[in-house]
Short mmCIF file of C-alpha atoms in Angstrom, two decimals:
data_model
loop_
_atom_site.label_atom_id
_atom_site.label_comp_id
_atom_site.label_asym_id
_atom_site.label_seq_id
_atom_site.Cartn_x
_atom_site.Cartn_y
_atom_site.Cartn_z
CA GLU A 1 68.54 15.76 38.94
CA VAL A 2 66.92 17.52 36.03
CA GLN A 3 63.87 15.72 34.87
CA LEU A 4 61.34 16.58 32.07
CA LEU A 5 58.35 14.39 31.57
CA GLU A 6 56.15 15.06 28.44
CA SER A 7 52.50 13.84 28.17
CA GLY A 8 49.47 14.42 26.01
CA GLY A 9 50.52 12.92 22.69
CA GLY A 10 48.10 10.51 20.78
CA LEU A 11 46.31 9.99 17.68
CA VAL A 12 44.18 12.93 16.17
CA GLN A 13 42.43 13.52 12.91
CA PRO A 14 43.66 16.26 10.51
CA GLY A 15 42.29 19.63 11.65
CA GLY A 16 42.05 18.38 15.24
CA SER A 17 43.79 19.70 18.48
CA LEU A 18 46.17 18.28 21.04
CA ARG A 19 47.77 19.82 24.17
CA LEU A 20 51.28 18.58 25.16
CA SER A 21 52.55 19.05 28.68
CA CYS A 22 56.00 18.86 29.98
CA GLU A 23 56.46 18.66 33.81
CA ALA A 24 59.89 19.75 34.97
CA SER A 25 61.70 19.13 38.16
CA GLY A 26 65.34 19.42 39.52
CA PHE A 27 65.96 22.96 38.65
CA THR A 28 64.48 26.50 39.10
CA PHE A 29 61.94 26.31 36.29
CA SER A 30 60.88 29.94 36.21
CA SER A 31 64.63 30.98 35.65
CA HIS A 32 65.04 29.23 32.31
CA ALA A 33 63.61 29.46 28.81
CA MET A 34 62.19 26.29 27.42
CA SER A 35 61.68 24.86 23.94
CA TRP A 36 59.63 22.29 22.10
CA LEU A 37 61.35 20.27 19.37
CA ARG A 38 60.09 17.46 17.16
CA GLN A 39 61.72 14.53 15.30
CA THR A 40 60.55 12.68 12.30
CA PRO A 41 62.38 10.08 10.17
CA GLY A 42 61.95 12.26 7.09
CA LYS A 43 62.73 15.82 8.38
CA GLY A 44 64.98 14.91 11.27
CA LEU A 45 65.15 17.17 14.34
CA GLU A 46 63.25 20.47 14.21
CA TRP A 47 62.98 23.29 16.65
CA VAL A 48 59.22 24.16 16.97
CA SER A 49 58.74 26.81 19.58
CA GLY A 50 60.37 28.54 22.51
CA ILE A 51 59.30 30.56 25.50
CA SER A 52 61.22 32.78 27.99
CA GLY A 53 61.34 32.04 31.62
CA SER A 54 58.78 34.75 32.48
CA ALA A 55 56.65 33.84 29.45
CA THR A 56 56.90 37.33 27.99
CA ILE A 57 58.59 36.05 24.87
CA THR A 58 57.34 33.33 22.66
CA GLU A 59 58.67 32.22 19.30
CA TYR A 60 57.69 29.69 16.59
CA THR A 61 59.01 28.22 13.49
CA ASP A 62 57.13 29.37 10.49
CA SER A 63 55.37 26.16 9.81
CA VAL A 64 53.51 26.21 13.11
CA GLN A 65 52.97 30.09 13.53
CA GLY A 66 49.29 30.86 14.02
CA ARG A 67 48.40 27.10 14.89
CA PHE A 68 50.54 26.31 17.87
CA THR A 69 50.79 28.15 21.10
CA VAL A 70 53.43 27.66 23.75
CA SER A 71 52.71 28.67 27.37
CA ARG A 72 53.93 27.79 30.82
CA ASP A 73 52.71 27.79 34.40
CA ASN A 74 55.70 28.46 36.68
CA SER A 75 53.65 27.73 39.80
CA LYS A 76 53.27 24.18 38.47
CA ASN A 77 56.66 23.84 36.79
CA THR A 78 54.87 22.83 33.62
CA LEU A 79 55.34 23.74 29.94
CA TYR A 80 52.55 23.48 27.43
CA LEU A 81 52.10 23.20 23.70
CA GLN A 82 48.64 23.80 22.35
CA MET A 83 48.48 22.52 18.80
CA ASN A 84 45.43 23.38 16.68
CA SER A 85 44.54 22.77 12.99
CA LEU A 86 46.85 19.78 13.03
CA ARG A 87 48.24 18.50 9.70
CA ALA A 88 49.61 15.08 8.78
CA GLU A 89 53.07 16.80 8.49
CA ASP A 90 52.83 17.52 12.20
CA THR A 91 53.15 13.80 13.00
CA ALA A 92 56.27 13.53 15.07
CA LEU A 93 57.90 12.66 18.40
CA TYR A 94 57.72 15.89 20.33
CA TYR A 95 60.39 16.70 22.88
CA CYS A 96 60.48 19.45 25.57
CA ALA A 97 63.98 20.76 26.43
CA LYS A 98 65.57 23.07 28.88
CA ASP A 99 67.40 26.06 27.29
CA ALA A 100 70.72 27.10 28.49
CA TRP A 101 72.90 30.08 27.86
CA GLY A 102 76.60 30.46 28.32
CA LEU A 103 78.49 33.09 26.20
CA PRO A 104 79.05 32.47 23.43
CA ALA A 105 76.63 29.65 23.31
CA TYR A 106 72.96 28.84 23.48
CA TYR A 107 71.87 25.20 23.66
CA PHE A 108 69.37 22.59 24.90
CA ASP A 109 71.10 20.87 27.88
CA TYR A 110 68.22 18.56 28.98
CA TRP A 111 65.57 16.80 26.99
CA GLY A 112 62.47 14.91 27.90
CA GLN A 113 61.84 11.46 26.74
CA GLY A 114 59.38 12.62 24.00
CA THR A 115 55.68 12.10 23.33
CA LEU A 116 54.32 10.79 20.05
CA ASP A 117 51.78 12.90 18.09
CA THR A 118 50.16 11.02 15.13
CA VAL A 119 47.83 13.10 12.84
CA SER A 120 45.89 10.76 10.61
CA SER A 121 42.32 10.00 9.49
CA ASP T 1 67.06 30.15 7.49
CA ILE T 2 70.46 28.55 8.15
CA GLN T 3 70.99 25.06 6.62
CA MET T 4 73.26 22.63 8.46
CA THR T 5 74.92 19.88 6.50
CA GLN T 6 76.63 17.00 8.15
CA SER T 7 79.12 14.58 6.54
CA PRO T 8 79.31 11.71 6.27
CA SER T 9 75.69 10.60 6.63
CA SER T 10 76.85 7.23 8.07
CA LEU T 11 80.22 5.97 9.20
CA SER T 12 81.49 2.57 10.03
CA ALA T 13 84.29 2.21 12.50
CA ALA T 14 85.84 -0.32 14.95
CA VAL T 15 86.10 -0.20 18.73
CA GLY T 16 89.18 1.81 19.54
CA ASP T 17 89.07 3.89 16.46
CA ARG T 18 89.19 7.69 16.30
CA VAL T 19 86.44 9.35 14.10
CA THR T 20 85.75 12.78 12.92
CA ILE T 21 82.31 14.21 11.78
CA THR T 22 82.06 17.37 9.85
CA CYS T 23 79.24 19.96 9.93
CA ARG T 24 78.84 22.96 7.65
CA ALA T 25 76.59 25.85 7.95
CA SER T 26 75.05 27.77 5.07
CA GLN T 27 76.30 31.10 6.52
CA SER T 28 78.61 32.04 9.41
CA ILE T 29 77.35 31.07 12.76
CA THR T 30 80.43 32.16 14.69
CA ASN T 31 80.76 29.61 17.65
CA PHE T 32 76.98 28.98 18.05
CA LEU T 33 77.28 25.31 17.18
CA ASN T 34 76.24 22.34 19.39
CA TRP T 35 76.63 18.65 19.13
CA TYR T 36 74.17 15.94 20.41
CA GLN T 37 74.32 12.17 20.70
CA GLN T 38 71.14 10.16 20.16
CA ARG T 39 71.09 6.48 20.98
CA PRO T 40 68.14 4.40 19.61
CA GLY T 41 64.87 4.99 21.46
CA LYS T 42 66.40 7.77 23.53
CA ALA T 43 66.30 11.54 23.46
CA PRO T 44 69.36 13.56 22.16
CA LYS T 45 72.00 14.21 24.69
CA LEU T 46 74.11 17.38 24.69
CA LEU T 47 77.88 16.64 24.18
CA ILE T 48 79.50 19.88 23.10
CA TYR T 49 78.24 23.48 23.16
CA GLY T 50 79.69 26.72 21.77
CA ALA T 51 81.59 24.67 19.24
CA SER T 52 84.24 23.35 21.64
CA SER T 53 83.03 23.40 25.26
CA LEU T 54 82.40 19.92 26.79
CA GLN T 55 79.19 19.53 28.62
CA SER T 56 79.49 18.53 32.14
CA GLY T 57 79.66 14.83 32.69
CA VAL T 58 80.65 14.13 29.09
CA PRO T 59 83.84 12.19 28.66
CA SER T 60 86.85 14.10 27.36
CA LYS T 61 87.07 11.56 24.50
CA PHE T 62 84.55 13.93 22.72
CA SER T 63 85.85 17.26 21.32
CA GLY T 64 84.72 19.85 19.05
CA SER T 65 86.44 22.61 17.00
CA GLY T 66 85.63 25.07 14.32
CA SER T 67 84.02 28.54 13.82
CA GLY T 68 82.25 30.40 11.08
CA THR T 69 80.82 27.82 8.87
CA ASP T 70 82.89 24.66 9.39
CA PHE T 71 82.94 22.53 12.41
CA THR T 72 84.08 19.01 13.56
CA LEU T 73 83.29 16.60 16.20
CA THR T 74 86.03 14.09 16.99
CA ILE T 75 85.52 10.91 19.04
CA SER T 76 88.61 9.07 20.20
CA SER T 77 89.00 5.51 21.43
CA LEU T 78 85.51 4.40 20.26
CA GLN T 79 83.60 2.19 22.79
CA PRO T 80 80.41 0.14 22.14
CA GLU T 81 78.23 2.83 23.82
CA ASP T 82 79.46 5.55 21.35
CA PHE T 83 77.79 3.85 18.44
CA ALA T 84 74.84 6.14 17.92
CA THR T 85 73.71 9.03 15.72
CA TYR T 86 75.30 12.37 16.08
CA TYR T 87 73.72 15.74 15.25
CA CYS T 88 75.00 19.32 14.93
CA GLN T 89 72.75 22.22 15.65
CA GLN T 90 73.12 26.05 15.16
CA SER T 91 71.81 28.47 17.74
CA TYR T 92 72.96 31.57 15.98
CA SER T 93 69.51 32.47 14.70
CA LYS T 94 65.97 31.17 14.83
CA PRO T 95 64.70 28.94 13.60
CA TYR T 96 67.47 26.89 15.34
CA SER T 97 68.33 24.11 12.78
CA PHE T 98 70.00 20.70 13.00
CA GLY T 99 72.04 18.70 10.60
CA GLN T 100 70.54 15.57 9.17
CA GLY T 101 72.67 13.40 11.49
CA THR T 102 75.61 11.01 11.24
CA LYS T 103 74.90 7.37 12.12
CA LEU T 104 78.09 5.79 13.60
CA GLU T 105 77.99 2.05 13.22
CA ILE T 106 80.30 -0.79 14.37
CA LYS T 107 82.52 -2.27 11.68
#
């Protein structure tokens, strides 16, 4: 059974940092790209970042480029999101998700339960 | 960036009804369209990928169609557990984007 368990969220002041983790099990972690997504009542669901299985390719949405860094440790089956220079608009429920590819489709087939990140003074 | 627009934003229906939700992309996304269900307090769950392929384990009461810019999700014979929020998502180009959601409520 695929399981994704996020951790690391919390309350942080503007300009601060947080590191989210996502521990994966139930599949061959290194064989799959992974993504971080976030959800807010105002902006809805938003794709934040993605990383290839070998970590050679990383991508970001424009609003977090240069502030967030996605990484993974395939020996620990764990995905990370280092978030720096946090802003109030980064406040959200953050999900990690397993990417899946099946022509002609690309999708997120499993999601974690989410971890809440609140940026406030 | 590709904008995704769902309609309606909310929908009221009765148990046993058949409903259709529409999703429109701001440009052609061929078949790179996915549908998710989100129940309150839970993570989104994949229902349909590639516009019309049913995810493993998802009941056949859910079906998707469309290509290009216009897509639909149809749910037949509504049951209490189907009342949730539904999202479309394009995976044609990054940044991947979602519709604003359609909240399906019990009449």
